[in-house]
């Protein structure tokens, strides 16, 4: 399938993709994305609904100790490392950027605890820029559909950005994430009505067994 054919199919499958994390500001989205590592968006939203009532800005967040924040985000898992990442990142935002979230990749990834995937989410979602964030869902589906031969997230991002026109990157990211979350799951994907059977390596291997 050509890139635009795949785009058209994703538009049918997920016509109105949206970020499932709740936030009001780019900073809050950044915190939520950090918390979402190996945790469901639903759980993150429950935690941030309370967290952001008292600590909605980096200036207020840095008043917490690592242990205090860890207790507030405990149910998201990996709370010690996430608490450190959030507080250190918040301190960087204050010290380096005057409390404002930077809008370009290099500056975002200069923040402690912020990797390329997280930065791309902020660029595409909070600032409506062109970016292609690669998470576990995107890695899995890009591989299954033969859009990449790599398992390295940076290389997969590069492959996808070369294959798809720039104007589709941000929307496709969420379409693929939601497709992976609810249909093309890691275990027992729903292949019966999938429009990508002709190019899907998983489906073809399963059909031969």
PDB file of N, CA and C in Angstrom, residues 145-198:
ATOM      1  N   UNK A 145       3.223  -3.643   9.839  1.00  0.00           N
ATOM      2  CA  UNK A 145       2.814  -3.180   8.506  1.00  0.00           C
ATOM      3  C   UNK A 145       3.998  -3.034   7.545  1.00  0.00           C
ATOM      4  N   UNK A 146       5.177  -3.402   8.006  1.00  0.00           N
ATOM      5  CA  UNK A 146       6.345  -3.356   7.138  1.00  0.00           C
ATOM      6  C   UNK A 146       6.816  -1.949   6.811  1.00  0.00           C
ATOM      7  N   UNK A 147       6.513  -0.998   7.702  1.00  0.00           N
ATOM      8  CA  UNK A 147       6.909   0.393   7.463  1.00  0.00           C
ATOM      9  C   UNK A 147       8.320   0.676   7.962  1.00  0.00           C
ATOM     10  N   UNK A 148       8.884  -0.277   8.686  1.00  0.00           N
ATOM     11  CA  UNK A 148      10.249  -0.157   9.178  1.00  0.00           C
ATOM     12  C   UNK A 148      10.802  -1.547   9.418  1.00  0.00           C
ATOM     13  N   UNK A 149      12.119  -1.654   9.380  1.00  0.00           N
ATOM     14  CA  UNK A 149      12.782  -2.909   9.721  1.00  0.00           C
ATOM     15  C   UNK A 149      13.504  -2.786  11.056  1.00  0.00           C
ATOM     16  N   UNK A 150      13.424  -1.614  11.638  1.00  0.00           N
ATOM     17  CA  UNK A 150      14.165  -1.328  12.871  1.00  0.00           C
ATOM     18  C   UNK A 150      13.283  -1.466  14.108  1.00  0.00           C
ATOM     19  N   UNK A 151      13.932  -1.718  15.236  1.00  0.00           N
ATOM     20  CA  UNK A 151      13.253  -1.716  16.527  1.00  0.00           C
ATOM     21  C   UNK A 151      13.698  -0.516  17.361  1.00  0.00           C
ATOM     22  N   UNK A 152      14.588   0.284  16.792  1.00  0.00           N
ATOM     23  CA  UNK A 152      15.068   1.483  17.471  1.00  0.00           C
ATOM     24  C   UNK A 152      14.083   2.626  17.263  1.00  0.00           C
ATOM     25  N   UNK A 153      13.529   3.199  18.329  1.00  0.00           N
ATOM     26  CA  UNK A 153      12.502   4.238  18.181  1.00  0.00           C
ATOM     27  C   UNK A 153      12.923   5.424  17.315  1.00  0.00           C
ATOM     28  N   UNK A 154      14.170   5.861  17.437  1.00  0.00           N
ATOM     29  CA  UNK A 154      14.631   7.001  16.642  1.00  0.00           C
ATOM     30  C   UNK A 154      14.645   6.659  15.155  1.00  0.00           C
ATOM     31  N   UNK A 155      15.088   5.441  14.836  1.00  0.00           N
ATOM     32  CA  UNK A 155      15.127   5.027  13.434  1.00  0.00           C
ATOM     33  C   UNK A 155      13.721   4.814  12.893  1.00  0.00           C
ATOM     34  N   UNK A 156      12.842   4.248  13.721  1.00  0.00           N
ATOM     35  CA  UNK A 156      11.449   4.059  13.302  1.00  0.00           C
ATOM     36  C   UNK A 156      10.806   5.409  13.017  1.00  0.00           C
ATOM     37  N   UNK A 157      11.058   6.388  13.878  1.00  0.00           N
ATOM     38  CA  UNK A 157      10.541   7.737  13.654  1.00  0.00           C
ATOM     39  C   UNK A 157      11.017   8.275  12.307  1.00  0.00           C
ATOM     40  N   UNK A 158      12.305   8.097  12.040  1.00  0.00           N
ATOM     41  CA  UNK A 158      12.875   8.571  10.778  1.00  0.00           C
ATOM     42  C   UNK A 158      12.232   7.874   9.583  1.00  0.00           C
ATOM     43  N   UNK A 159      12.026   6.564   9.685  1.00  0.00           N
ATOM     44  CA  UNK A 159      11.415   5.795   8.593  1.00  0.00           C
ATOM     45  C   UNK A 159       9.985   6.262   8.328  1.00  0.00           C
ATOM     46  N   UNK A 160       9.226   6.481   9.388  1.00  0.00           N
ATOM     47  CA  UNK A 160       7.832   6.903   9.237  1.00  0.00           C
ATOM     48  C   UNK A 160       7.744   8.315   8.659  1.00  0.00           C
ATOM     49  N   UNK A 161       8.644   9.182   9.071  1.00  0.00           N
ATOM     50  CA  UNK A 161       8.643  10.562   8.572  1.00  0.00           C
ATOM     51  C   UNK A 161       9.046  10.626   7.097  1.00  0.00           C
ATOM     52  N   UNK A 162       9.850   9.677   6.668  1.00  0.00           N
ATOM     53  CA  UNK A 162      10.213   9.608   5.243  1.00  0.00           C
ATOM     54  C   UNK A 162       9.061   9.051   4.411  1.00  0.00           C
ATOM     55  N   UNK A 163       8.317   8.129   4.991  1.00  0.00           N
ATOM     56  CA  UNK A 163       7.251   7.445   4.246  1.00  0.00           C
ATOM     57  C   UNK A 163       5.986   8.289   4.122  1.00  0.00           C
ATOM     58  N   UNK A 164       5.618   8.979   5.210  1.00  0.00           N
ATOM     59  CA  UNK A 164       4.375   9.753   5.214  1.00  0.00           C
ATOM     60  C   UNK A 164       4.657  11.246   5.021  1.00  0.00           C
ATOM     61  N   UNK A 165       3.815  11.944   4.255  1.00  0.00           N
ATOM     62  CA  UNK A 165       3.955  13.398   4.122  1.00  0.00           C
ATOM     63  C   UNK A 165       3.857  14.088   5.480  1.00  0.00           C
ATOM     64  N   UNK A 166       4.612  15.156   5.634  1.00  0.00           N
ATOM     65  CA  UNK A 166       4.747  15.851   6.912  1.00  0.00           C
ATOM     66  C   UNK A 166       3.411  16.275   7.517  1.00  0.00           C
ATOM     67  N   UNK A 167       2.482  16.710   6.676  1.00  0.00           N
ATOM     68  CA  UNK A 167       1.217  17.236   7.204  1.00  0.00           C
ATOM     69  C   UNK A 167       0.375  16.180   7.906  1.00  0.00           C
ATOM     70  N   UNK A 168       0.709  14.898   7.719  1.00  0.00           N
ATOM     71  CA  UNK A 168      -0.066  13.827   8.349  1.00  0.00           C
ATOM     72  C   UNK A 168       0.574  13.295   9.635  1.00  0.00           C
ATOM     73  N   UNK A 169       1.803  13.703   9.932  1.00  0.00           N
ATOM     74  CA  UNK A 169       2.552  13.076  11.027  1.00  0.00           C
ATOM     75  C   UNK A 169       1.806  13.070  12.354  1.00  0.00           C
ATOM     76  N   UNK A 170       1.403  14.243  12.814  1.00  0.00           N
ATOM     77  CA  UNK A 170       0.834  14.353  14.165  1.00  0.00           C
ATOM     78  C   UNK A 170      -0.479  13.593  14.300  1.00  0.00           C
ATOM     79  N   UNK A 171      -1.326  13.717  13.293  1.00  0.00           N
ATOM     80  CA  UNK A 171      -2.605  13.012  13.335  1.00  0.00           C
ATOM     81  C   UNK A 171      -2.385  11.503  13.274  1.00  0.00           C
ATOM     82  N   UNK A 172      -1.473  11.075  12.410  1.00  0.00           N
ATOM     83  CA  UNK A 172      -1.196   9.647  12.264  1.00  0.00           C
ATOM     84  C   UNK A 172      -0.664   9.043  13.555  1.00  0.00           C
ATOM     85  N   UNK A 173       0.156   9.797  14.257  1.00  0.00           N
ATOM     86  CA  UNK A 173       0.681   9.304  15.522  1.00  0.00           C
ATOM     87  C   UNK A 173      -0.459   8.860  16.433  1.00  0.00           C
ATOM     88  N   UNK A 174      -1.446   9.729  16.616  1.00  0.00           N
ATOM     89  CA  UNK A 174      -2.553   9.378  17.508  1.00  0.00           C
ATOM     90  C   UNK A 174      -3.443   8.300  16.910  1.00  0.00           C
ATOM     91  N   UNK A 175      -3.621   8.323  15.601  1.00  0.00           N
ATOM     92  CA  UNK A 175      -4.423   7.274  14.963  1.00  0.00           C
ATOM     93  C   UNK A 175      -3.789   5.905  15.182  1.00  0.00           C
ATOM     94  N   UNK A 176      -2.473   5.833  15.020  1.00  0.00           N
ATOM     95  CA  UNK A 176      -1.778   4.563  15.200  1.00  0.00           C
ATOM     96  C   UNK A 176      -1.800   4.133  16.663  1.00  0.00           C
ATOM     97  N   UNK A 177      -1.604   5.084  17.570  1.00  0.00           N
ATOM     98  CA  UNK A 177      -1.646   4.764  19.004  1.00  0.00           C
ATOM     99  C   UNK A 177      -3.009   4.189  19.386  1.00  0.00           C
ATOM    100  N   UNK A 178      -4.078   4.843  18.962  1.00  0.00           N
ATOM    101  CA  UNK A 178      -5.419   4.383  19.318  1.00  0.00           C
ATOM    102  C   UNK A 178      -5.770   3.074  18.610  1.00  0.00           C
ATOM    103  N   UNK A 179      -5.316   2.921  17.384  1.00  0.00           N
ATOM    104  CA  UNK A 179      -5.496   1.669  16.647  1.00  0.00           C
ATOM    105  C   UNK A 179      -4.793   0.532  17.391  1.00  0.00           C
ATOM    106  N   UNK A 180      -3.590   0.814  17.875  1.00  0.00           N
ATOM    107  CA  UNK A 180      -2.843  -0.191  18.607  1.00  0.00           C
ATOM    108  C   UNK A 180      -3.428  -0.481  19.980  1.00  0.00           C
ATOM    109  N   UNK A 181      -3.972   0.531  20.582  1.00  0.00           N
ATOM    110  CA  UNK A 181      -4.524   0.382  21.938  1.00  0.00           C
ATOM    111  C   UNK A 181      -5.817  -0.423  21.947  1.00  0.00           C
ATOM    112  N   UNK A 182      -6.641  -0.249  20.923  1.00  0.00           N
ATOM    113  CA  UNK A 182      -7.972  -0.848  20.954  1.00  0.00           C
ATOM    114  C   UNK A 182      -8.224  -1.930  19.906  1.00  0.00           C
ATOM    115  N   UNK A 183      -7.391  -2.013  18.862  1.00  0.00           N
ATOM    116  CA  UNK A 183      -7.644  -3.003  17.820  1.00  0.00           C
ATOM    117  C   UNK A 183      -6.428  -3.892  17.537  1.00  0.00           C
ATOM    118  N   UNK A 184      -5.326  -3.290  17.153  1.00  0.00           N
ATOM    119  CA  UNK A 184      -4.122  -4.055  16.814  1.00  0.00           C
ATOM    120  C   UNK A 184      -3.266  -4.222  18.065  1.00  0.00           C
ATOM    121  N   UNK A 185      -3.797  -4.962  19.027  1.00  0.00           N
ATOM    122  CA  UNK A 185      -3.138  -5.131  20.328  1.00  0.00           C
ATOM    123  C   UNK A 185      -1.925  -6.054  20.206  1.00  0.00           C
ATOM    124  N   UNK A 186      -1.066  -5.977  21.202  1.00  0.00           N
ATOM    125  CA  UNK A 186       0.129  -6.818  21.191  1.00  0.00           C
ATOM    126  C   UNK A 186      -0.256  -8.302  21.236  1.00  0.00           C
ATOM    127  N   UNK A 187      -1.248  -8.609  22.065  1.00  0.00           N
ATOM    128  CA  UNK A 187      -1.737  -9.982  22.190  1.00  0.00           C
ATOM    129  C   UNK A 187      -3.183 -10.046  21.704  1.00  0.00           C
ATOM    130  N   UNK A 188      -3.467 -10.998  20.873  1.00  0.00           N
ATOM    131  CA  UNK A 188      -4.806 -11.217  20.312  1.00  0.00           C
ATOM    132  C   UNK A 188      -5.375  -9.962  19.628  1.00  0.00           C
ATOM    133  N   UNK A 189      -4.679  -9.459  18.609  1.00  0.00           N
ATOM    134  CA  UNK A 189      -5.221  -8.324  17.860  1.00  0.00           C
ATOM    135  C   UNK A 189      -6.464  -8.735  17.086  1.00  0.00           C
ATOM    136  N   UNK A 190      -7.322  -7.784  16.812  1.00  0.00           N
ATOM    137  CA  UNK A 190      -8.553  -8.031  16.059  1.00  0.00           C
ATOM    138  C   UNK A 190      -8.241  -7.904  14.571  1.00  0.00           C
ATOM    139  N   UNK A 191      -7.869  -9.030  13.967  1.00  0.00           N
ATOM    140  CA  UNK A 191      -7.435  -9.021  12.563  1.00  0.00           C
ATOM    141  C   UNK A 191      -8.588  -9.170  11.565  1.00  0.00           C
ATOM    142  N   UNK A 192      -9.732  -9.654  12.025  1.00  0.00           N
ATOM    143  CA  UNK A 192     -10.805 -10.042  11.115  1.00  0.00           C
ATOM    144  C   UNK A 192     -11.231  -8.935  10.160  1.00  0.00           C
ATOM    145  N   UNK A 193     -11.397  -7.716  10.685  1.00  0.00           N
ATOM    146  CA  UNK A 193     -11.883  -6.627   9.839  1.00  0.00           C
ATOM    147  C   UNK A 193     -10.796  -5.608   9.505  1.00  0.00           C
ATOM    148  N   UNK A 194      -9.546  -5.968   9.737  1.00  0.00           N
ATOM    149  CA  UNK A 194      -8.444  -5.029   9.530  1.00  0.00           C
ATOM    150  C   UNK A 194      -8.184  -4.804   8.046  1.00  0.00           C
ATOM    151  N   UNK A 195      -8.059  -3.552   7.614  1.00  0.00           N
ATOM    152  CA  UNK A 195      -7.829  -3.259   6.201  1.00  0.00           C
ATOM    153  C   UNK A 195      -6.379  -3.471   5.769  1.00  0.00           C
ATOM    154  N   UNK A 196      -5.519  -3.833   6.716  1.00  0.00           N
ATOM    155  CA  UNK A 196      -4.093  -3.955   6.392  1.00  0.00           C
ATOM    156  C   UNK A 196      -3.627  -5.409   6.285  1.00  0.00           C
ATOM    157  N   UNK A 197      -4.555  -6.331   6.091  1.00  0.00           N
ATOM    158  CA  UNK A 197      -4.191  -7.744   6.045  1.00  0.00           C
ATOM    159  C   UNK A 197      -3.157  -8.050   4.957  1.00  0.00           C
ATOM    160  N   UNK A 198      -3.243  -7.355   3.823  1.00  0.00           N
ATOM    161  CA  UNK A 198      -2.347  -7.638   2.696  1.00  0.00           C
ATOM    162  C   UNK A 198      -0.896  -7.268   2.983  1.00  0.00           C
TER     163      UNK A 198
END
